[in-house]
CSV table of C-alpha atoms and ligand atoms in Angstrom, one decimal:
chain,number,residue,atom,x,y,z
A,1,UNK,CA,84.5,95.9,74.5
A,2,UNK,CA,82.0,98.2,72.8
A,3,UNK,CA,81.8,98.2,69.0
A,4,UNK,CA,80.2,101.6,68.6
A,5,UNK,CA,79.6,104.5,71.0
A,6,UNK,CA,77.2,107.4,70.6
A,7,UNK,CA,78.7,110.6,71.7
A,8,UNK,CA,75.8,112.6,73.2
A,9,UNK,CA,77.5,116.0,73.3
A,10,UNK,CA,79.1,118.7,71.2
A,11,UNK,CA,82.1,121.0,71.3
A,12,UNK,CA,85.4,120.1,72.8
A,13,UNK,CA,84.2,117.3,75.0
A,14,UNK,CA,82.6,115.5,72.0
A,15,UNK,CA,85.9,115.6,70.2
A,16,UNK,CA,87.7,114.5,73.4
A,17,UNK,CA,85.5,111.4,73.6
A,18,UNK,CA,85.8,110.6,69.9
A,19,UNK,CA,89.6,110.7,70.3
A,20,UNK,CA,89.4,108.2,73.1
A,21,UNK,CA,87.2,105.9,71.0
A,22,UNK,CA,89.7,106.1,68.1
A,23,UNK,CA,92.6,105.1,70.4
A,24,UNK,CA,90.5,102.2,71.7
A,25,UNK,CA,89.5,101.1,68.2
A,26,UNK,CA,85.8,101.8,68.8
A,27,UNK,CA,83.6,103.4,66.3
A,28,UNK,CA,82.1,106.8,67.2
A,29,UNK,CA,78.8,108.3,66.2
A,30,UNK,CA,78.4,112.1,66.6
A,31,UNK,CA,75.0,113.8,67.2
A,32,UNK,CA,74.5,117.4,66.1
A,33,UNK,CA,71.8,120.0,66.0
A,34,UNK,CA,71.2,122.0,62.8
A,35,UNK,CA,73.2,124.8,64.4
A,36,UNK,CA,76.2,122.4,64.5
A,37,UNK,CA,76.0,121.0,60.9
A,38,UNK,CA,79.4,122.7,60.2
A,39,UNK,CA,81.1,121.5,63.4
A,40,UNK,CA,84.3,119.6,64.0
A,41,UNK,CA,82.9,116.8,66.2
A,42,UNK,CA,80.6,115.8,63.3
A,43,UNK,CA,83.6,115.7,61.0
A,44,UNK,CA,85.8,113.7,63.3
A,45,UNK,CA,83.4,110.9,64.2
A,46,UNK,CA,83.0,107.8,62.0
A,47,UNK,CA,79.3,108.6,61.5
A,48,UNK,CA,77.0,111.5,62.4
A,49,UNK,CA,73.3,112.0,62.9
A,50,UNK,CA,71.2,115.1,63.2
A,51,UNK,CA,69.1,115.2,66.4
A,52,UNK,CA,67.1,118.3,65.9
A,53,UNK,CA,67.0,122.1,65.9
A,54,UNK,CA,69.4,124.5,67.7
A,55,UNK,CA,67.3,124.8,70.9
A,56,UNK,CA,68.9,122.3,73.3
A,57,UNK,CA,65.6,121.0,74.7
A,58,UNK,CA,64.8,119.8,71.2
A,59,UNK,CA,68.2,118.3,70.4
A,60,UNK,CA,71.1,117.8,72.9
A,61,UNK,CA,68.6,117.5,75.9
A,62,UNK,CA,66.0,115.4,74.0
A,63,UNK,CA,66.3,111.9,75.4
A,64,UNK,CA,64.1,110.2,72.8
A,65,UNK,CA,66.1,111.8,70.0
A,66,UNK,CA,69.4,110.7,71.6
A,67,UNK,CA,68.2,107.1,72.3
A,68,UNK,CA,66.7,107.0,68.8
A,69,UNK,CA,70.0,108.1,67.3
A,70,UNK,CA,71.8,105.4,69.2
A,71,UNK,CA,69.3,102.7,68.1
A,72,UNK,CA,69.3,103.5,64.4
A,73,UNK,CA,73.1,103.6,64.3
A,74,UNK,CA,73.4,100.4,66.3
A,75,UNK,CA,75.4,101.8,69.1
A,76,UNK,CA,76.0,99.6,72.1
A,77,UNK,CA,76.9,102.5,74.5
A,78,UNK,CA,76.3,106.2,75.0
A,79,UNK,CA,78.9,108.6,76.4
A,80,UNK,CA,77.1,111.8,77.7
A,81,UNK,CA,80.2,114.0,78.3
A,82,UNK,CA,79.6,116.8,80.8
A,83,UNK,CA,76.6,119.1,81.1
A,84,UNK,CA,73.5,118.3,78.9
A,85,UNK,CA,72.2,114.8,79.9
A,86,UNK,CA,75.3,113.7,81.8
A,87,UNK,CA,73.6,113.6,85.2
A,88,UNK,CA,70.1,112.9,84.0
A,89,UNK,CA,68.6,109.8,85.7
A,90,UNK,CA,66.0,109.5,82.9
A,91,UNK,CA,68.6,108.9,80.3
A,92,UNK,CA,70.2,106.2,82.4
A,93,UNK,CA,66.8,104.5,82.8
A,94,UNK,CA,66.1,104.7,79.1
A,95,UNK,CA,69.5,103.3,78.3
A,96,UNK,CA,68.7,100.3,80.6
A,97,UNK,CA,65.3,99.8,78.9
A,98,UNK,CA,66.9,99.8,75.4
A,99,UNK,CA,69.9,97.7,76.3
A,100,UNK,CA,72.4,100.4,75.7
A,101,UNK,CA,75.3,100.9,78.2
A,102,UNK,CA,75.3,104.3,79.8
A,103,UNK,CA,79.0,105.3,80.3
A,104,UNK,CA,78.8,106.6,83.8
A,105,UNK,CA,77.6,105.6,87.3
A,106,UNK,CA,74.4,103.7,88.2
A,107,UNK,CA,71.2,105.7,88.4
A,108,UNK,CA,71.1,105.6,92.3
A,109,UNK,CA,74.5,107.3,92.5
A,110,UNK,CA,73.3,110.1,90.2
A,111,UNK,CA,70.0,110.5,92.2
A,112,UNK,CA,71.8,110.7,95.5
A,113,UNK,CA,74.5,113.2,94.3
A,114,UNK,CA,71.8,115.3,92.8
A,115,UNK,CA,70.1,115.7,96.2
A,116,UNK,CA,72.9,117.5,98.1
A,117,UNK,CA,71.4,117.6,101.6
A,118,UNK,CA,70.7,113.9,101.3
A,119,UNK,CA,74.3,113.2,100.0
A,120,UNK,CA,75.7,115.2,103.0
A,121,UNK,CA,73.6,113.1,105.4
A,122,UNK,CA,75.0,109.9,103.9
A,123,UNK,CA,78.6,111.3,104.3
A,124,UNK,CA,77.9,112.4,107.9
A,125,UNK,CA,76.7,108.8,108.7
A,126,UNK,CA,79.9,107.5,107.2
A,127,UNK,CA,82.1,109.8,109.3
A,128,UNK,CA,83.3,112.0,106.4
A,129,UNK,CA,83.8,115.6,107.6
A,130,UNK,CA,80.8,117.8,106.7
A,131,UNK,CA,80.1,121.5,107.5
A,132,UNK,CA,78.1,122.0,110.7
A,133,UNK,CA,74.6,122.6,109.6
A,134,UNK,CA,71.0,121.3,109.4
A,135,UNK,CA,70.6,117.5,109.2
A,136,UNK,CA,68.7,117.4,105.9
A,137,UNK,CA,66.5,120.2,104.8
A,138,UNK,CA,64.9,123.1,106.7
A,139,UNK,CA,61.2,123.7,105.9
A,140,UNK,CA,60.3,126.6,108.2
A,141,UNK,CA,61.9,129.5,110.1
A,142,UNK,CA,61.5,128.0,113.5
A,143,UNK,CA,63.5,125.0,112.5
A,144,UNK,CA,66.1,127.2,110.7
A,145,UNK,CA,66.5,129.4,113.8
A,146,UNK,CA,67.1,126.4,116.0
A,147,UNK,CA,69.9,125.1,113.7
A,148,UNK,CA,71.5,128.6,113.7
A,149,UNK,CA,71.4,128.9,117.4
A,150,UNK,CA,73.5,125.7,117.5
A,151,UNK,CA,76.0,126.6,114.7
A,152,UNK,CA,76.1,130.4,115.0
A,153,UNK,CA,76.1,133.1,112.3
A,154,UNK,CA,77.0,133.7,109.5
A,155,UNK,CA,75.2,130.8,107.8
A,156,UNK,CA,74.6,129.9,104.2
A,157,UNK,CA,71.3,128.7,102.7
A,158,UNK,CA,71.7,126.3,99.8
A,159,UNK,CA,69.1,124.7,97.5
A,160,UNK,CA,69.3,120.9,97.8
A,161,UNK,CA,69.0,120.4,94.1
A,162,UNK,CA,70.9,123.5,93.3
A,163,UNK,CA,74.2,124.2,91.5
A,164,UNK,CA,76.0,127.2,90.1
A,165,UNK,CA,75.2,129.3,93.2
A,166,UNK,CA,71.4,129.5,92.4
A,167,UNK,CA,69.3,129.6,95.5
A,168,UNK,CA,72.3,130.3,97.7
A,169,UNK,CA,72.0,133.1,100.4
A,170,UNK,CA,74.4,134.1,103.1
A,171,UNK,CA,72.7,135.2,106.3
A,172,UNK,CA,74.6,137.2,108.9
A,173,UNK,CA,71.9,137.4,111.5
A,174,UNK,CA,68.5,136.2,112.7
A,175,UNK,CA,66.9,139.0,110.7
A,176,UNK,CA,68.7,138.1,107.5
A,177,UNK,CA,67.7,134.5,108.0
A,178,UNK,CA,64.0,135.5,108.4
A,179,UNK,CA,64.3,137.6,105.2
A,180,UNK,CA,66.2,135.1,103.1
A,181,UNK,CA,64.7,131.8,103.9
A,182,UNK,CA,61.5,132.4,101.9
A,183,UNK,CA,63.5,133.9,99.1
A,184,UNK,CA,65.8,130.8,98.9
A,185,UNK,CA,62.8,128.5,99.1
A,186,UNK,CA,61.0,130.2,96.2
A,187,UNK,CA,64.2,130.5,94.1
A,188,UNK,CA,64.7,126.8,94.6
A,189,UNK,CA,61.1,126.1,93.7
A,190,UNK,CA,61.2,128.1,90.4
A,191,UNK,CA,64.8,127.0,89.4
A,192,UNK,CA,64.7,123.3,90.5
A,193,UNK,CA,61.0,122.5,91.1
A,194,UNK,CA,61.5,121.7,94.8
A,195,UNK,CA,61.4,123.8,98.0
A,196,UNK,CA,64.2,121.7,99.6
A,197,UNK,CA,66.9,124.0,101.1
A,198,UNK,CA,69.5,123.3,103.8
A,199,UNK,CA,71.7,125.3,106.1
A,200,UNK,CA,75.5,125.3,106.7
A,201,UNK,CA,77.8,127.4,108.7
A,202,UNK,CA,79.3,130.0,106.3
A,203,UNK,CA,83.0,129.5,105.8
A,204,UNK,CA,84.8,132.7,104.9
A,205,UNK,CA,87.1,132.6,101.8
A,206,UNK,CA,87.3,128.8,101.5
A,207,UNK,CA,89.3,126.9,98.9
A,208,UNK,CA,87.5,124.6,96.6
A,209,UNK,CA,89.5,121.4,96.2
A,210,UNK,CA,88.1,118.3,94.5
A,211,UNK,CA,89.4,114.7,94.3
A,212,UNK,CA,89.2,112.5,91.2
A,213,UNK,CA,87.7,109.0,91.9
A,214,UNK,CA,87.9,106.0,89.5
A,215,UNK,CA,85.9,102.9,90.3
A,216,UNK,CA,85.3,99.7,88.4
A,217,UNK,CA,82.3,97.4,88.5
A,218,UNK,CA,84.0,95.0,91.0
A,219,UNK,CA,84.3,97.4,94.0
A,220,UNK,CA,87.8,98.6,93.3
A,221,UNK,CA,88.0,102.3,94.0
A,222,UNK,CA,91.1,104.6,93.5
A,223,UNK,CA,91.7,108.2,94.0
A,224,UNK,CA,93.8,110.1,91.3
A,225,UNK,CA,94.7,113.1,93.4
A,226,UNK,CA,93.1,116.5,93.6
A,227,UNK,CA,92.4,119.6,91.6
A,228,UNK,CA,92.4,123.2,93.0
A,229,UNK,CA,89.3,124.9,91.5
A,230,UNK,CA,89.1,128.1,93.5
A,231,UNK,CA,89.6,130.6,90.6
A,232,UNK,CA,86.1,131.1,89.6
A,233,UNK,CA,83.8,134.0,88.8
A,234,UNK,CA,80.1,133.9,89.6
A,235,UNK,CA,80.4,130.1,90.2
A,236,UNK,CA,82.0,129.6,86.7
A,237,UNK,CA,85.5,128.1,87.1
A,238,UNK,CA,88.1,130.0,85.1
A,239,UNK,CA,91.4,128.2,86.1
A,240,UNK,CA,92.0,124.8,87.6
A,241,UNK,CA,95.3,123.3,88.8
A,242,UNK,CA,96.7,119.9,89.8
A,243,UNK,CA,98.0,119.3,92.4
A,244,UNK,CA,96.6,121.9,94.9
A,245,UNK,CA,99.0,124.6,96.3
A,246,UNK,CA,99.8,125.1,100.0
A,247,UNK,CA,98.2,121.9,101.1
A,248,UNK,CA,100.1,119.8,103.7
A,249,UNK,CA,100.8,116.2,102.8
A,250,UNK,CA,98.9,115.2,105.9
A,251,UNK,CA,95.7,117.0,104.8
A,252,UNK,CA,96.1,115.8,101.2
A,253,UNK,CA,96.3,112.1,102.4
A,254,UNK,CA,93.4,112.5,104.8
A,255,UNK,CA,91.2,114.1,102.0
A,256,UNK,CA,92.1,111.4,99.5
A,257,UNK,CA,91.2,108.7,102.1
A,258,UNK,CA,87.8,110.5,102.8
A,259,UNK,CA,87.2,110.8,99.0
A,260,UNK,CA,87.6,107.1,98.6
A,261,UNK,CA,85.4,106.4,101.7
A,262,UNK,CA,82.8,108.7,100.2
A,263,UNK,CA,82.8,106.8,96.9
A,264,UNK,CA,82.8,103.4,98.8
A,265,UNK,CA,79.9,104.4,101.0
A,266,UNK,CA,77.6,104.9,98.0
A,267,UNK,CA,79.0,102.0,95.9
A,268,UNK,CA,80.2,104.4,93.3
A,269,UNK,CA,81.1,103.2,89.8
A,270,UNK,CA,83.0,104.8,86.9
A,271,UNK,CA,84.7,108.2,87.3
A,272,UNK,CA,83.5,110.8,89.7
A,273,UNK,CA,84.6,113.8,91.8
A,274,UNK,CA,84.3,114.5,95.5
A,275,UNK,CA,84.2,118.2,96.2
A,276,UNK,CA,85.5,119.7,99.5
A,277,UNK,CA,85.8,123.2,100.9
A,278,UNK,CA,89.0,123.9,102.8
A,279,UNK,CA,88.9,126.6,105.4
A,280,UNK,CA,91.8,129.0,106.4
A,281,UNK,CA,92.9,126.6,109.1
A,282,UNK,CA,93.1,123.7,106.6
A,283,UNK,CA,90.0,122.0,107.9
A,284,UNK,CA,88.2,120.3,105.1
A,285,UNK,CA,84.6,119.4,104.5
A,286,UNK,CA,82.7,117.4,102.0
A,287,UNK,CA,80.2,119.6,100.1
A,288,UNK,CA,79.0,117.7,97.1
A,289,UNK,CA,79.8,115.0,94.5
A,290,UNK,CA,79.9,115.1,90.7
A,291,UNK,CA,78.9,112.0,88.8
A,292,UNK,CA,80.4,112.8,85.4
A,293,UNK,CA,83.7,113.5,83.7
A,294,UNK,CA,84.5,117.1,84.4
A,295,UNK,CA,85.6,120.0,82.2
A,296,UNK,CA,88.8,120.2,84.2
A,297,UNK,CA,89.7,116.5,84.0
A,298,UNK,CA,92.8,117.2,81.8
A,299,UNK,CA,94.9,118.7,84.6
A,300,UNK,CA,94.6,115.3,86.4
A,301,UNK,CA,95.5,113.5,83.2
A,302,UNK,CA,98.6,115.7,82.7
A,303,UNK,CA,100.1,115.0,86.2
A,304,UNK,CA,99.2,111.3,86.3
A,305,UNK,CA,99.7,110.2,82.7
A,306,UNK,CA,96.2,108.5,82.8
A,307,UNK,CA,93.5,108.9,80.2
A,308,UNK,CA,90.3,109.3,82.2
A,309,UNK,CA,88.0,109.1,79.2
A,310,UNK,CA,89.5,105.8,78.0
A,311,UNK,CA,89.2,104.5,81.6
A,312,UNK,CA,85.6,105.5,81.7
A,313,UNK,CA,84.9,103.6,78.6
A,314,UNK,CA,86.9,100.5,79.7
A,315,UNK,CA,85.2,100.3,83.1
A,316,UNK,CA,81.7,100.8,81.6
A,317,UNK,CA,82.6,97.8,79.3
A,318,UNK,CA,83.3,95.7,82.4
A,319,UNK,CA,87.1,95.9,82.5
A,320,UNK,CA,88.8,95.8,85.9
A,321,UNK,CA,90.5,99.0,87.1
A,322,UNK,CA,93.8,99.9,85.4
A,323,UNK,CA,96.7,98.6,87.4
A,324,UNK,CA,98.7,101.7,86.7
A,325,UNK,CA,96.1,103.5,88.9
A,326,UNK,CA,97.5,101.7,92.0
A,327,UNK,CA,100.9,103.2,92.0
A,328,UNK,CA,100.5,106.4,90.0
A,329,UNK,CA,102.8,109.3,91.0
A,330,UNK,CA,101.9,113.0,90.7
A,331,UNK,CA,104.4,114.4,88.2
A,332,UNK,CA,104.8,118.2,88.1
A,333,UNK,CA,102.1,120.8,87.8
A,334,UNK,CA,99.2,121.3,85.4
A,335,UNK,CA,97.1,124.4,84.9
A,336,UNK,CA,94.0,124.7,82.8
A,337,UNK,CA,92.7,128.0,81.4
A,338,UNK,CA,89.1,128.1,80.1
A,339,UNK,CA,89.0,130.2,77.0
A,340,UNK,CA,85.5,131.5,76.7
A,341,UNK,CA,83.8,133.5,73.9
A,342,UNK,CA,83.0,136.3,76.4
A,343,UNK,CA,84.0,139.9,76.8
A,344,UNK,CA,85.9,140.5,80.1
A,345,UNK,CA,85.5,144.2,79.6
A,346,UNK,CA,81.7,144.0,79.4
A,347,UNK,CA,80.7,141.9,82.4
A,348,UNK,CA,81.8,138.7,80.6
A,349,UNK,CA,78.8,138.8,78.3
A,350,UNK,CA,78.8,136.0,75.7
A,351,UNK,CA,80.3,137.0,72.3
A,352,UNK,CA,79.1,134.6,69.7
A,353,UNK,CA,80.2,135.3,66.1
A,354,UNK,CA,82.6,134.3,63.4
A,355,UNK,CA,86.3,133.4,64.1
A,356,UNK,CA,88.0,135.1,61.2
A,357,UNK,CA,91.5,133.9,62.1
A,358,UNK,CA,93.3,132.1,64.9
A,359,UNK,CA,96.6,130.7,66.0
A,360,UNK,CA,96.9,127.8,68.5
A,361,UNK,CA,99.9,127.8,70.8
A,362,UNK,CA,102.2,124.7,70.9
A,363,UNK,CA,105.6,123.6,72.1
A,364,UNK,CA,106.6,121.8,75.3
A,365,UNK,CA,104.0,121.3,77.9
A,366,UNK,CA,101.1,122.7,75.9
A,367,UNK,CA,97.8,120.8,75.3
A,368,UNK,CA,94.7,122.4,73.7
A,369,UNK,CA,91.3,120.8,73.8
A,370,UNK,CA,89.1,122.8,71.4
A,371,UNK,CA,86.6,122.5,68.6
A,372,UNK,CA,87.3,125.8,66.9
A,373,UNK,CA,88.3,125.9,63.2
A,374,UNK,CA,88.8,128.7,60.7
A,375,UNK,CA,85.8,130.6,59.5
A,376,UNK,CA,83.8,128.9,62.3
A,377,UNK,CA,80.7,130.6,63.6
A,378,UNK,CA,80.3,130.4,67.4
A,379,UNK,CA,76.7,129.7,68.0
A,380,UNK,CA,74.7,131.8,70.5
A,381,UNK,CA,72.7,128.7,71.5
A,382,UNK,CA,75.4,126.9,73.5
A,383,UNK,CA,78.1,127.3,76.2
A,384,UNK,CA,80.7,129.9,75.6
A,385,UNK,CA,83.7,127.5,76.2
A,386,UNK,CA,85.9,127.7,73.1
A,387,UNK,CA,89.0,126.0,74.1
A,388,UNK,CA,90.9,124.7,77.1
A,389,UNK,CA,94.5,125.6,77.3
A,390,UNK,CA,96.2,123.0,79.5
A,391,UNK,CA,99.8,123.6,80.5
A,392,UNK,CA,102.2,121.2,82.1
A,393,UNK,CA,105.5,122.1,83.9
A,394,UNK,CA,108.0,120.4,86.1
A,395,UNK,CA,106.9,122.8,88.8
A,396,UNK,CA,104.4,125.6,89.2
A,397,UNK,CA,107.0,128.2,88.3
A,398,UNK,CA,107.7,126.6,84.9
A,399,UNK,CA,104.0,125.9,84.3
A,400,UNK,CA,103.2,129.6,84.9
A,401,UNK,CA,106.0,130.8,82.6
A,402,UNK,CA,104.7,128.4,79.9
A,403,UNK,CA,101.2,129.6,80.5
A,404,UNK,CA,102.2,133.2,79.9
A,405,UNK,CA,104.0,132.5,76.7
A,406,UNK,CA,101.2,130.2,75.4
A,407,UNK,CA,98.5,132.9,76.2
A,408,UNK,CA,100.7,135.4,74.3
A,409,UNK,CA,100.9,133.0,71.3
A,410,UNK,CA,97.1,132.3,71.4
A,411,UNK,CA,95.3,134.4,68.8
A,412,UNK,CA,91.5,134.3,68.2
A,413,UNK,CA,90.3,137.0,65.9
A,414,UNK,CA,86.7,138.1,65.1
A,415,UNK,CA,85.3,137.6,68.6
A,416,UNK,CA,86.2,138.6,72.2
A,417,UNK,CA,87.7,136.0,74.5
A,418,UNK,CA,88.8,135.6,78.1
A,419,UNK,CA,92.5,135.3,77.0
A,420,UNK,CA,93.4,138.9,78.1
A,421,UNK,CA,91.7,138.3,81.5
A,422,UNK,CA,93.9,135.2,82.1
A,423,UNK,CA,97.0,137.2,81.4
A,424,UNK,CA,95.9,139.6,84.1
A,425,UNK,CA,95.5,136.8,86.6
A,426,UNK,CA,99.0,135.6,85.7
A,427,UNK,CA,100.3,139.1,86.7
A,428,UNK,CA,98.7,138.9,90.2
A,429,UNK,CA,101.1,138.6,93.1
A,430,UNK,CA,98.8,136.4,95.2
A,431,UNK,CA,98.1,134.1,92.3
A,432,UNK,CA,101.9,133.7,91.7
A,433,UNK,CA,102.3,132.8,95.4
A,434,UNK,CA,99.5,130.2,95.2
A,435,UNK,CA,97.4,132.3,97.7
A,436,UNK,CA,94.1,131.6,96.1
A,437,UNK,CA,90.5,131.1,97.4
A,438,UNK,CA,87.0,131.2,96.0
A,439,UNK,CA,86.8,135.0,96.4
A,440,UNK,CA,90.1,135.7,94.7
A,441,UNK,CA,88.7,137.1,91.5
A,442,UNK,CA,86.3,139.6,93.1
A,443,UNK,CA,88.9,140.6,95.7
A,444,UNK,CA,92.0,140.8,93.6
A,445,UNK,CA,90.6,141.7,90.1
A,446,UNK,CA,87.4,143.5,91.2
A,447,UNK,CA,85.0,141.7,88.9
B,1,LIG,C1,80.0,127.6,100.7
B,1,LIG,C2,80.7,128.8,101.0
B,1,LIG,C3,80.9,129.1,102.3
B,1,LIG,N1,80.5,128.3,103.3
B,1,LIG,N2,79.5,126.9,101.7
B,1,LIG,C4,79.2,126.2,97.0
B,1,LIG,C5,79.1,126.0,95.6
B,1,LIG,C6,80.2,126.9,95.0
B,1,LIG,N3,79.9,127.2,93.7
B,1,LIG,C7,80.2,128.0,96.0
B,1,LIG,N4,79.9,127.5,97.2
B,1,LIG,C8,80.1,128.0,98.4
B,1,LIG,N5,79.7,127.3,99.5
B,1,LIG,C9,79.8,127.2,103.0
B,1,LIG,N6,79.3,126.5,104.0
B,1,LIG,C10,81.1,129.6,99.9
B,1,LIG,C11,80.8,129.3,98.6
B,1,LIG,C12,81.1,130.2,97.7
B,1,LIG,C13,80.3,131.4,97.5
B,1,LIG,C14,79.1,131.5,98.2
B,1,LIG,C15,78.3,132.7,98.0
B,1,LIG,C16,78.7,133.6,97.1
B,1,LIG,C17,79.8,133.5,96.3
B,1,LIG,C18,80.6,132.3,96.5
B,1,LIG,C19,81.8,132.2,95.8
B,1,LIG,C20,82.6,131.1,95.9
B,1,LIG,C21,82.2,130.1,96.9
């Protein structure tokens, strides 16, 4: 097992990883920028080291500073968390060169998942359902028109190295395809440095459901059930649940089997997520794969009793897959609310500033993953995620009642947060019925 792990992240996920290290009796080293010198992850770790100025490119995204920090503190592994360098192949290569274990999958898995049209090709070859579309990228309008003649309109253009909706364009006709193809290509070039875009049939109002995969270094791969992640605004998830609602046992089983096949087909290691879109007829399609621990991992932890971050560390250290993973049972319902420092009444614009006072909810079924503390200044340099409120109930009804009372208890003063917006969602009839899809927020709440 590792002696000392460098936690290459900040905020709530850095604290989450430090907690896992403590429970495994492994020392943790925090890294922090000068904007975070008063932050909780720095306090909670056994050691801490400054890695540069507030600007992320010079600190949390600076690979030489991160590797240097791990070397001078004698760490034998690096945990990247999510975001920042978590899916950066260069960090993985540098770790190999310096004999530090990267807690995550091998570099070829990261490279493949990063190239979405290529990942879809591999899945298609392995008989995993994918959305009808181009085989690989489209480079010109002639090619694109030919694909659309086959699959029919509407279609969606996606950037192969994209994410967060960037470079995505829906085309309802030949004309729109002619107009949007050059735009999608140039958006992709400027955002991701490549002109690679691909085409898919556009699925109206799909659900976004993802499956948690756990894989050891010996070829054992397990699936830990699914998360429903359809409640999102402008491609930022707001609420996630486990398990998914209104999904037949038959489909759930098929999807889990396909998720395992997807991970097997690329020799996946460590924890990862297979994302699917589910259409209104309950057909499901692979769309992409995430090669990191995700923000929403706690809902899976709450319904399975597993600790995904500890499993990540143990498998990276060469342990075989946890036997409890073989016969886990999904117990009850978990819902996660992302509490962001944003103003829901002002287009969700970030609201950095000082937290003058706060109260954190508690009681049965309540878990909070946060890094806030009193008199804490939310820095404008980083992500606006303040806290994750994770609620467990025996069933969805109990989880929702608990969520309502926990959001009522939750006080954050001095800054605006998304807490009032979550309360509105919990008053929505279709949300209460579990009738949700990726366009729920715009359709039902009009933002
Ligand atoms: C789609 C889709 C419909 N059809 N793919 C992919 C990434 C995720 N953030 C949104 N994605 C979508 N992929 C096909 N083939 C619908 C979405 C989608 C979406 C697309 C355009 C504008 C807003 C959207 C909101 C949610 C989901």
